[in-house]
PDB file of C-alpha atoms and ligand atoms in Angstrom:
ATOM      1  CA  MET A 107      13.480   4.347  16.883  1.00 42.00           C
ATOM      2  CA  ASN A 108       9.666   4.439  16.074  1.00 47.00           C
ATOM      3  CA  ARG A 109       9.024   8.270  16.247  1.00 50.00           C
ATOM      4  CA  SER A 110       8.267   9.297  12.619  1.00 75.00           C
ATOM      5  CA  VAL A 111       5.161   7.095  12.882  1.00 89.00           C
ATOM      6  CA  PRO A 112       1.824   9.945  13.206  1.00 90.00           C
ATOM      7  CA  ARG A 113      -1.626   9.419  13.890  1.00 90.00           C
ATOM      8  CA  PRO A 114      -3.782   7.478  11.447  1.00 90.00           C
ATOM      9  CA  MET A 115      -6.420  10.401  10.118  1.00 93.00           C
ATOM     10  CA  ASP A 116      -9.163  11.779  11.840  1.00 94.00           C
ATOM     11  CA  ALA A 117     -12.520  11.256  12.107  1.00 95.00           C
ATOM     12  CA  GLU A 118     -13.803  13.358  10.068  1.00 95.00           C
ATOM     13  CA  ALA A 119     -11.258  13.253   6.530  1.00 94.00           C
ATOM     14  CA  ALA A 120     -11.638   8.935   7.254  1.00 96.00           C
ATOM     15  CA  ARG A 121     -15.847   9.387   7.224  1.00 96.00           C
ATOM     16  CA  GLY A 122     -15.290  11.988   4.050  1.00 95.00           C
ATOM     17  CA  ILE A 123     -13.400   9.146   2.681  1.00 96.00           C
ATOM     18  CA  ALA A 124     -15.143   6.052   4.251  1.00 96.00           C
ATOM     19  CA  ARG A 125     -18.740   7.625   2.483  1.00 96.00           C
ATOM     20  CA  ALA A 126     -17.263   6.448  -1.119  1.00 96.00           C
ATOM     21  CA  PHE A 127     -17.543   2.615  -0.262  1.00 96.00           C
ATOM     22  CA  LEU A 128     -20.748   3.389   0.886  1.00 96.00           C
ATOM     23  CA  PRO A 129     -23.709   0.384  -0.587  1.00 93.00           C
ATOM     24  CA  GLU A 130     -24.623   1.844  -4.176  1.00 87.00           C
ATOM     25  CA  ARG A 131     -28.250   0.754  -2.649  1.00 87.00           C
ATOM     26  CA  PRO A 132     -29.994   1.722   0.851  1.00 82.00           C
ATOM     27  CA  LEU A 133     -29.633  -1.245   2.325  1.00 85.00           C
ATOM     28  CA  GLY A 134     -26.499  -3.082   0.455  1.00 90.00           C
ATOM     29  CA  ASN A 135     -23.879  -4.692   1.759  1.00 92.00           C
ATOM     30  CA  ARG A 136     -21.591  -1.391   4.124  1.00 95.00           C
ATOM     31  CA  TYR A 137     -18.168  -4.255   4.659  1.00 93.00           C
ATOM     32  CA  HIS A 138     -16.552  -2.231   2.061  1.00 94.00           C
ATOM     33  CA  TYR A 139     -17.281   1.593   4.146  1.00 96.00           C
ATOM     34  CA  TYR A 140     -16.199  -0.458   7.784  1.00 96.00           C
ATOM     35  CA  TYR A 141     -13.662  -0.792   6.524  1.00 94.00           C
ATOM     36  CA  ALA A 142     -12.370   1.832   4.132  1.00 95.00           C
ATOM     37  CA  LEU A 143     -13.328   3.974   8.036  1.00 96.00           C
ATOM     38  CA  SER A 144     -11.503   1.073  10.794  1.00 94.00           C
ATOM     39  CA  LYS A 145      -8.228   1.309   8.607  1.00 93.00           C
ATOM     40  CA  LEU A 146      -8.560   4.733   8.046  1.00 95.00           C
ATOM     41  CA  ARG A 147      -9.241   5.281  11.675  1.00 94.00           C
ATOM     42  CA  THR A 148      -7.078   2.895  12.386  1.00 91.00           C
ATOM     43  CA  ASP A 149      -3.587   2.673  10.189  1.00 92.00           C
ATOM     44  CA  PRO A 150      -0.992   5.455  10.438  1.00 93.00           C
ATOM     45  CA  LEU A 151      -0.210   4.241   6.485  1.00 95.00           C
ATOM     46  CA  TYR A 152      -2.219   6.646   4.267  1.00 96.00           C
ATOM     47  CA  PRO A 153      -1.336  10.184   6.356  1.00 96.00           C
ATOM     48  CA  GLY A 154       2.298   9.367   6.461  1.00 96.00           C
ATOM     49  CA  VAL A 155       2.626   8.621   2.414  1.00 97.00           C
ATOM     50  CA  LEU A 156       0.276  11.247   2.273  1.00 97.00           C
ATOM     51  CA  ASP A 157       3.358  13.314   3.430  1.00 96.00           C
ATOM     52  CA  LEU A 158       5.909  12.151   1.756  1.00 97.00           C
ATOM     53  CA  LEU A 159       4.608  11.709  -1.752  1.00 98.00           C
ATOM     54  CA  ARG A 160       3.262  15.919  -1.736  1.00 97.00           C
ATOM     55  CA  GLY A 161       5.050  18.509  -3.346  1.00 95.00           C
ATOM     56  CA  HIS A 162       5.639  15.418  -5.640  1.00 96.00           C
ATOM     57  CA  ALA A 163       3.730  16.469  -9.111  1.00 96.00           C
ATOM     58  CA  ALA A 164       4.821  12.935 -11.111  1.00 97.00           C
ATOM     59  CA  PRO A 165       2.508  10.890 -11.711  1.00 98.00           C
ATOM     60  CA  LEU A 166       1.779   7.167  -9.224  1.00 98.00           C
ATOM     61  CA  ILE A 167       2.112   3.471  -9.461  1.00 98.00           C
ATOM     62  CA  ASP A 168       0.055   2.184  -6.619  1.00 98.00           C
ATOM     63  CA  LEU A 169       1.418  -1.696  -7.333  1.00 98.00           C
ATOM     64  CA  GLY A 170      -1.178  -3.763  -5.459  1.00 97.00           C
ATOM     65  CA  CYS A 171      -4.054  -0.846  -4.988  1.00 98.00           C
ATOM     66  CA  GLY A 172      -6.499  -3.311  -3.592  1.00 96.00           C
ATOM     67  CA  LEU A 173      -9.606  -0.874  -3.097  1.00 96.00           C
ATOM     68  CA  GLY A 174      -7.399   2.355  -4.488  1.00 98.00           C
ATOM     69  CA  LEU A 175      -8.026   3.978  -0.123  1.00 98.00           C
ATOM     70  CA  LEU A 176      -5.045   5.364  -1.436  1.00 98.00           C
ATOM     71  CA  ALA A 177      -6.272   7.296  -4.621  1.00 98.00           C
ATOM     72  CA  HIS A 178      -9.023   8.936  -2.596  1.00 98.00           C
ATOM     73  CA  ALA A 179      -6.435  10.162   0.059  1.00 98.00           C
ATOM     74  CA  LEU A 180      -4.534  11.556  -1.960  1.00 98.00           C
ATOM     75  CA  ARG A 181      -6.974  13.455  -3.405  1.00 98.00           C
ATOM     76  CA  ARG A 182      -8.659  14.948  -0.825  1.00 97.00           C
ATOM     77  CA  ASP A 183      -5.160  15.869   0.601  1.00 97.00           C
ATOM     78  CA  GLY A 184      -5.458  17.448  -2.638  1.00 98.00           C
ATOM     79  CA  GLN A 185      -3.077  16.050  -4.609  1.00 98.00           C
ATOM     80  CA  ALA A 186      -3.842  15.482  -7.920  1.00 98.00           C
ATOM     81  CA  MET A 187      -0.487  13.890  -9.605  1.00 98.00           C
ATOM     82  CA  PRO A 188      -2.211  10.414 -12.042  1.00 98.00           C
ATOM     83  CA  TYR A 189      -3.075   8.159 -10.060  1.00 98.00           C
ATOM     84  CA  LEU A 190      -2.261   4.262 -11.917  1.00 98.00           C
ATOM     85  CA  GLY A 191      -3.874   1.460  -9.523  1.00 98.00           C
ATOM     86  CA  VAL A 192      -3.590  -1.988 -10.450  1.00 98.00           C
ATOM     87  CA  ASP A 193      -4.034  -5.179  -8.827  1.00 97.00           C
ATOM     88  CA  ILE A 194      -4.704  -8.939  -9.241  1.00 95.00           C
ATOM     89  CA  ASP A 195      -7.925  -9.313  -7.773  1.00 94.00           C
ATOM     90  CA  ALA A 196     -10.541  -8.354 -10.959  1.00 96.00           C
ATOM     91  CA  PRO A 197     -13.405  -7.910  -8.556  1.00 94.00           C
ATOM     92  CA  LYS A 198     -11.328  -5.328  -6.106  1.00 95.00           C
ATOM     93  CA  ILE A 199     -10.475  -3.614  -9.546  1.00 98.00           C
ATOM     94  CA  GLU A 200     -13.609  -3.601 -10.603  1.00 97.00           C
ATOM     95  CA  ARG A 201     -15.230  -2.251  -7.051  1.00 96.00           C
ATOM     96  CA  ALA A 202     -12.463   0.359  -7.406  1.00 98.00           C
ATOM     97  CA  ARG A 203     -13.788   1.923 -10.628  1.00 98.00           C
ATOM     98  CA  ARG A 204     -17.059   1.976  -9.560  1.00 97.00           C
ATOM     99  CA  ILE A 205     -16.433   3.390  -6.433  1.00 97.00           C
ATOM    100  CA  ALA A 206     -13.925   6.413  -7.377  1.00 98.00           C
ATOM    101  CA  GLY A 207     -16.091   6.740 -10.670  1.00 97.00           C
ATOM    102  CA  ARG A 208     -19.202   7.685  -8.310  1.00 95.00           C
ATOM    103  CA  ALA A 209     -16.557   9.682  -5.998  1.00 97.00           C
ATOM    104  CA  GLY A 210     -15.516  11.797  -9.036  1.00 97.00           C
ATOM    105  CA  LEU A 211     -12.265  11.541  -8.575  1.00 98.00           C
ATOM    106  CA  GLU A 212     -10.114  12.968 -11.558  1.00 98.00           C
ATOM    107  CA  GLY A 213      -7.334  11.224 -13.071  1.00 98.00           C
ATOM    108  CA  VAL A 214      -7.535   7.648 -12.042  1.00 98.00           C
ATOM    109  CA  ARG A 215      -7.385   4.805 -12.970  1.00 98.00           C
ATOM    110  CA  PHE A 216      -6.742   1.198 -12.480  1.00 98.00           C
ATOM    111  CA  GLU A 217      -5.940  -1.560 -13.888  1.00 98.00           C
ATOM    112  CA  VAL A 218      -6.414  -6.004 -13.101  1.00 98.00           C
ATOM    113  CA  MET A 219      -2.328  -7.280 -12.822  1.00 97.00           C
ATOM    114  CA  ASP A 220      -0.234  -9.703 -11.504  1.00 97.00           C
ATOM    115  CA  LEU A 221       3.050  -8.136 -10.369  1.00 97.00           C
ATOM    116  CA  GLY A 222       4.299 -11.785 -10.607  1.00 96.00           C
ATOM    117  CA  ALA A 223       4.207 -12.268 -14.104  1.00 96.00           C
ATOM    118  CA  GLY A 224       4.300  -8.503 -15.266  1.00 95.00           C
ATOM    119  CA  TRP A 225       3.763  -4.794 -14.532  1.00 94.00           C
ATOM    120  CA  PRO A 226       3.093  -1.555 -16.374  1.00 96.00           C
ATOM    121  CA  ALA A 227       5.439   0.761 -18.627  1.00 97.00           C
ATOM    122  CA  HIS A 228       5.731   3.546 -15.679  1.00 98.00           C
ATOM    123  CA  HIS A 229       7.669   6.638 -15.418  1.00 98.00           C
ATOM    124  CA  GLY A 230       6.850   8.766 -11.939  1.00 98.00           C
ATOM    125  CA  SER A 231       6.540   7.456  -8.774  1.00 98.00           C
ATOM    126  CA  VAL A 232       5.344   4.097  -7.259  1.00 98.00           C
ATOM    127  CA  ALA A 233       3.498   2.877  -4.172  1.00 98.00           C
ATOM    128  CA  ILE A 234       4.360  -1.170  -2.741  1.00 98.00           C
ATOM    129  CA  LEU A 235       1.732  -0.279   0.195  1.00 98.00           C
ATOM    130  CA  ASP A 236       1.698  -4.012   2.168  1.00 95.00           C
ATOM    131  CA  VAL A 237       2.365  -6.342  -1.222  1.00 96.00           C
ATOM    132  CA  LEU A 238       5.824  -7.250  -1.110  1.00 96.00           C
ATOM    133  CA  GLN A 239       4.729 -10.211   1.359  1.00 95.00           C
ATOM    134  CA  PHE A 240       2.690 -11.804  -1.701  1.00 95.00           C
ATOM    135  CA  LEU A 241       5.718 -12.146  -3.786  1.00 97.00           C
ATOM    136  CA  THR A 242       8.222 -14.971  -3.704  1.00 97.00           C
ATOM    137  CA  ARG A 243      11.534 -13.687  -3.110  1.00 97.00           C
ATOM    138  CA  ASP A 244      12.760 -14.515  -7.256  1.00 97.00           C
ATOM    139  CA  GLN A 245       9.039 -12.025  -7.830  1.00 98.00           C
ATOM    140  CA  GLN A 246      10.382  -8.824  -5.475  1.00 98.00           C
ATOM    141  CA  ALA A 247      13.629  -8.533  -6.781  1.00 97.00           C
ATOM    142  CA  ALA A 248      11.660  -8.792 -10.098  1.00 98.00           C
ATOM    143  CA  LEU A 249       9.529  -6.298  -9.104  1.00 98.00           C
ATOM    144  CA  LEU A 250      11.614  -3.757  -7.224  1.00 98.00           C
ATOM    145  CA  ASP A 251      13.576  -3.975 -10.067  1.00 98.00           C
ATOM    146  CA  ALA A 252      10.818  -2.679 -12.008  1.00 98.00           C
ATOM    147  CA  ALA A 253       9.744  -0.099  -9.671  1.00 98.00           C
ATOM    148  CA  ILE A 254      13.119   1.606  -9.750  1.00 98.00           C
ATOM    149  CA  ALA A 255      13.548   1.527 -12.984  1.00 98.00           C
ATOM    150  CA  MET A 256      10.461   3.620 -13.471  1.00 98.00           C
ATOM    151  CA  LEU A 257      11.262   5.917 -10.943  1.00 98.00           C
ATOM    152  CA  ALA A 258      11.813   9.217 -12.560  1.00 97.00           C
ATOM    153  CA  PRO A 259      14.026  11.906 -11.058  1.00 95.00           C
ATOM    154  CA  GLY A 260      13.252  13.029  -8.589  1.00 91.00           C
ATOM    155  CA  GLY A 261      10.332  10.352  -8.031  1.00 94.00           C
ATOM    156  CA  LEU A 262       9.899   8.909  -5.026  1.00 98.00           C
ATOM    157  CA  LEU A 263       9.216   4.703  -3.975  1.00 98.00           C
ATOM    158  CA  VAL A 264       6.740   4.449  -0.912  1.00 98.00           C
ATOM    159  CA  MET A 265       6.798   0.890   0.618  1.00 98.00           C
ATOM    160  CA  ARG A 266       5.863  -0.783   3.237  1.00 97.00           C
ATOM    161  CA  ALA A 267       6.602  -3.609   4.212  1.00 98.00           C
ATOM    162  CA  ALA A 268       7.503  -6.277   6.893  1.00 97.00           C
ATOM    163  CA  LEU A 269      11.013  -6.438   6.798  1.00 98.00           C
ATOM    164  CA  ASP A 270      12.590 -10.487   8.839  1.00 97.00           C
ATOM    165  CA  ASP A 271      15.134  -9.145  11.034  1.00 95.00           C
ATOM    166  CA  GLY A 272      14.421 -12.401  12.602  1.00 95.00           C
ATOM    167  CA  GLY A 273      12.721 -11.543  15.840  1.00 96.00           C
ATOM    168  CA  ALA A 274       9.908 -11.324  17.442  1.00 96.00           C
ATOM    169  CA  ARG A 275       7.593  -8.712  15.772  1.00 96.00           C
ATOM    170  CA  ILE A 276       8.600 -10.872  12.830  1.00 97.00           C
ATOM    171  CA  ARG A 277       7.340 -14.163  14.021  1.00 96.00           C
ATOM    172  CA  ARG A 278       4.174 -12.351  15.020  1.00 96.00           C
ATOM    173  CA  THR A 279       3.225 -10.964  11.171  1.00 95.00           C
ATOM    174  CA  ARG A 280       3.954 -14.175   9.592  1.00 95.00           C
ATOM    175  CA  ALA A 281       1.122 -15.940  11.810  1.00 94.00           C
ATOM    176  CA  GLY A 282      -0.285 -12.870  11.319  1.00 92.00           C
ATOM    177  CA  ASP A 283      -0.657 -13.236   7.497  1.00 92.00           C
ATOM    178  CA  ARG A 284      -0.593 -17.136   7.323  1.00 93.00           C
ATOM    179  CA  PHE A 285      -4.131 -16.581   9.531  1.00 92.00           C
ATOM    180  CA  ALA A 286      -5.444 -13.794   7.423  1.00 88.00           C
ATOM    181  CA  ALA A 287      -4.894 -16.135   4.511  1.00 90.00           C
ATOM    182  CA  LEU A 288      -6.490 -19.019   6.155  1.00 90.00           C
ATOM    183  CA  THR A 289      -9.543 -17.310   7.344  1.00 89.00           C
ATOM    184  CA  GLY A 290      -9.992 -15.782   3.727  1.00 80.00           C
ATOM    185  CA  TRP A 291      -9.040 -12.207   4.596  1.00 77.00           C
ATOM    186  CA  MET A 292      -6.449 -12.017   2.990  1.00 78.00           C
ATOM    187  CA  PRO A 293      -5.888 -13.564  -0.637  1.00 75.00           C
ATOM    188  CA  ASP A 294      -3.105 -15.453  -0.391  1.00 84.00           C
ATOM    189  CA  ARG A 295      -0.206 -16.519   1.695  1.00 91.00           C
ATOM    190  CA  PRO A 296       2.682 -14.573   2.554  1.00 93.00           C
ATOM    191  CA  ARG A 297       6.030 -16.347   0.489  1.00 96.00           C
ATOM    192  CA  HIS A 298       8.961 -13.829   1.177  1.00 97.00           C
ATOM    193  CA  TYR A 299       9.596 -11.518   3.902  1.00 97.00           C
ATOM    194  CA  PRO A 300      12.959  -9.706   2.600  1.00 97.00           C
ATOM    195  CA  THR A 301      15.791  -7.935   5.336  1.00 98.00           C
ATOM    196  CA  GLY A 302      16.205  -4.538   5.262  1.00 97.00           C
ATOM    197  CA  ASP A 303      19.667  -5.613   4.749  1.00 97.00           C
ATOM    198  CA  GLU A 304      18.853  -7.505   1.021  1.00 96.00           C
ATOM    199  CA  LEU A 305      16.423  -4.090   0.751  1.00 97.00           C
ATOM    200  CA  ARG A 306      19.236  -1.819   1.295  1.00 97.00           C
ATOM    201  CA  ALA A 307      21.906  -3.361  -1.310  1.00 97.00           C
ATOM    202  CA  ARG A 308      19.365  -3.312  -3.796  1.00 97.00           C
ATOM    203  CA  PHE A 309      18.975   0.731  -3.968  1.00 98.00           C
ATOM    204  CA  ASP A 310      22.040   1.553  -2.607  1.00 97.00           C
ATOM    205  CA  ALA A 311      23.335  -0.415  -6.388  1.00 97.00           C
ATOM    206  CA  ALA A 312      21.181   1.698  -8.165  1.00 97.00           C
ATOM    207  CA  GLY A 313      22.639   4.692  -7.003  1.00 97.00           C
ATOM    208  CA  LEU A 314      18.782   5.366  -5.301  1.00 97.00           C
ATOM    209  CA  ASP A 315      18.823   7.361  -2.068  1.00 97.00           C
ATOM    210  CA  VAL A 316      17.401   4.963   0.427  1.00 97.00           C
ATOM    211  CA  ASP A 317      15.732   5.418   4.250  1.00 97.00           C
ATOM    212  CA  ILE A 318      14.120   2.290   5.922  1.00 97.00           C
ATOM    213  CA  ALA A 319      12.536   3.097   9.122  1.00 96.00           C
ATOM    214  CA  PRO A 320      10.646   1.393  11.366  1.00 95.00           C
ATOM    215  CA  TRP A 321       6.887   2.074  11.631  1.00 93.00           C
ATOM    216  CA  PHE A 322       5.319  -0.621  13.871  1.00 90.00           C
ATOM    217  CA  GLY A 323       3.519   1.661  15.435  1.00 83.00           C
ATOM    218  CA  ASN A 324       0.597  -0.052  18.019  1.00 82.00           C
ATOM    219  CA  THR A 325       0.657  -2.639  16.219  1.00 86.00           C
ATOM    220  CA  PRO A 326       2.325  -5.467  17.079  1.00 91.00           C
ATOM    221  CA  PHE A 327       4.013  -6.199  13.824  1.00 93.00           C
ATOM    222  CA  ASN A 328       7.166  -5.634  12.432  1.00 96.00           C
ATOM    223  CA  ASN A 329       5.694  -2.827   9.820  1.00 95.00           C
ATOM    224  CA  TRP A 330       8.284  -1.045   8.204  1.00 97.00           C
ATOM    225  CA  MET A 331       8.740   2.298   5.454  1.00 97.00           C
ATOM    226  CA  VAL A 332      11.189   2.498   2.978  1.00 97.00           C
ATOM    227  CA  VAL A 333      11.910   5.309   0.869  1.00 97.00           C
ATOM    228  CA  ALA A 334      13.946   5.171  -1.858  1.00 98.00           C
ATOM    229  CA  ARG A 335      14.726   8.882  -4.568  1.00 97.00           C
ATOM    230  CA  ARG A 336      16.121   8.690  -7.758  1.00 94.00           C
ATOM    231  CA  PRO A 337      18.535  12.037  -7.046  1.00 91.00           C
ATOM    232  CA  GLY A 338      17.222  14.804  -9.617  1.00 82.00           C
TER     233      GLY A 338
HETATM  234  C1  SAM B  37      -3.062  -5.794   2.766  1.00 53.91           C
HETATM  235  S1  SAM B  37      -3.540  -5.927   0.368  1.00 53.91           S
HETATM  236  C2  SAM B  37      -2.843  -4.484   0.630  1.00 53.91           C
HETATM  237  C3  SAM B  37      -3.739  -2.569  -0.597  1.00 53.91           C
HETATM  238  C4  SAM B  37      -3.592  -1.314  -0.671  1.00 53.91           C
HETATM  239  N1  SAM B  37      -1.762  -1.279  -0.764  1.00 53.91           N
HETATM  240  C5  SAM B  37      -3.125  -1.086   0.876  1.00 53.91           C
HETATM  241  O1  SAM B  37      -2.366  -0.723   1.883  1.00 53.91           O
HETATM  242  O2  SAM B  37      -4.725  -1.029   0.598  1.00 53.91           O
HETATM  243  C6  SAM B  37      -2.557  -6.564  -0.417  1.00 53.91           C
HETATM  244  C7  SAM B  37      -3.017  -6.295  -2.328  1.00 53.91           C
HETATM  245  O3  SAM B  37      -2.212  -6.832  -3.151  1.00 53.91           O
HETATM  246  C8  SAM B  37      -3.095  -7.572  -3.923  1.00 53.91           C
HETATM  247  N2  SAM B  37      -1.701  -8.900  -4.194  1.00 53.91           N
HETATM  248  C9  SAM B  37      -1.452  -9.927  -3.815  1.00 53.91           C
HETATM  249  N3  SAM B  37      -0.476 -10.475  -4.959  1.00 53.91           N
HETATM  250  C10 SAM B  37      -0.545  -9.774  -6.201  1.00 53.91           C
HETATM  251  C11 SAM B  37      -0.667  -9.205  -7.183  1.00 53.91           C
HETATM  252  N4  SAM B  37       0.741 -11.250  -7.629  1.00 53.91           N
HETATM  253  N5  SAM B  37      -0.367  -8.837  -8.062  1.00 53.91           N
HETATM  254  C12 SAM B  37      -0.694  -7.915  -7.502  1.00 53.91           C
HETATM  255  N6  SAM B  37      -1.611  -7.355  -6.566  1.00 53.91           N
HETATM  256  C13 SAM B  37      -1.907  -8.917  -5.548  1.00 53.91           C
HETATM  257  C14 SAM B  37      -3.818  -7.974  -3.186  1.00 53.91           C
HETATM  258  O4  SAM B  37      -5.134  -8.895  -4.014  1.00 53.91           O
HETATM  259  C15 SAM B  37      -4.580  -7.150  -2.305  1.00 53.91           C
HETATM  260  O5  SAM B  37      -5.410  -6.403  -2.854  1.00 53.91           O
END
């Protein structure tokens, strides 16, 4: 089943968010503006995550946040929970800080951090969006255990990840991720794709309610949405 994937953001909302990514100078490079606009207009990720997090006021940590698009989408959606975004890419984090500051986002912070080596203290909800594949199997296990420990009662872990089910979709995903790394589109090559059973076992063992659903949308890739909730 692939029924619950929402539509990407509408043009007005996407343009409203992407405007913050325009260059500071009139003739500056518009790469990040067009990247944000096309991501928001084509990827159902953010509407889906906004739907899941609506009503959850607990602080959110966005692990592997990139330019912090999620923070902009949350604030535009009227979701005001404290937000901390962390990413290994220092120039990206510096840019994310500048853009969020210019856009006047409140309660938003960004920090540089290698999630293969550590993570900040946090208590609330957690987002891990299209990041897991950059970590080794052991690093993923450690990060997921840390993310589970961060969950407050009622807190949500929202994760989009490509899962290894041995099918044609994951083979296309692996090839696409390798190509993205070769061209420099992504900072690193993929290291490991977990199986759904592997993830479910970890969340079950921690006593979380977990839902793992396909999130293919119109893409050829093997994206799944994993939502784990600590009862309470
Ligand atoms: C595909 S992007 C996803 C960005 C964001 N989560 C989103 O959905 O728009 C993957 C991000 O993971 C970050 N990343 C990769 N390896 C990482 C690591 N070891 N620690 C922290 N961030 C990492 C990259 O720098 C990149 O910004």
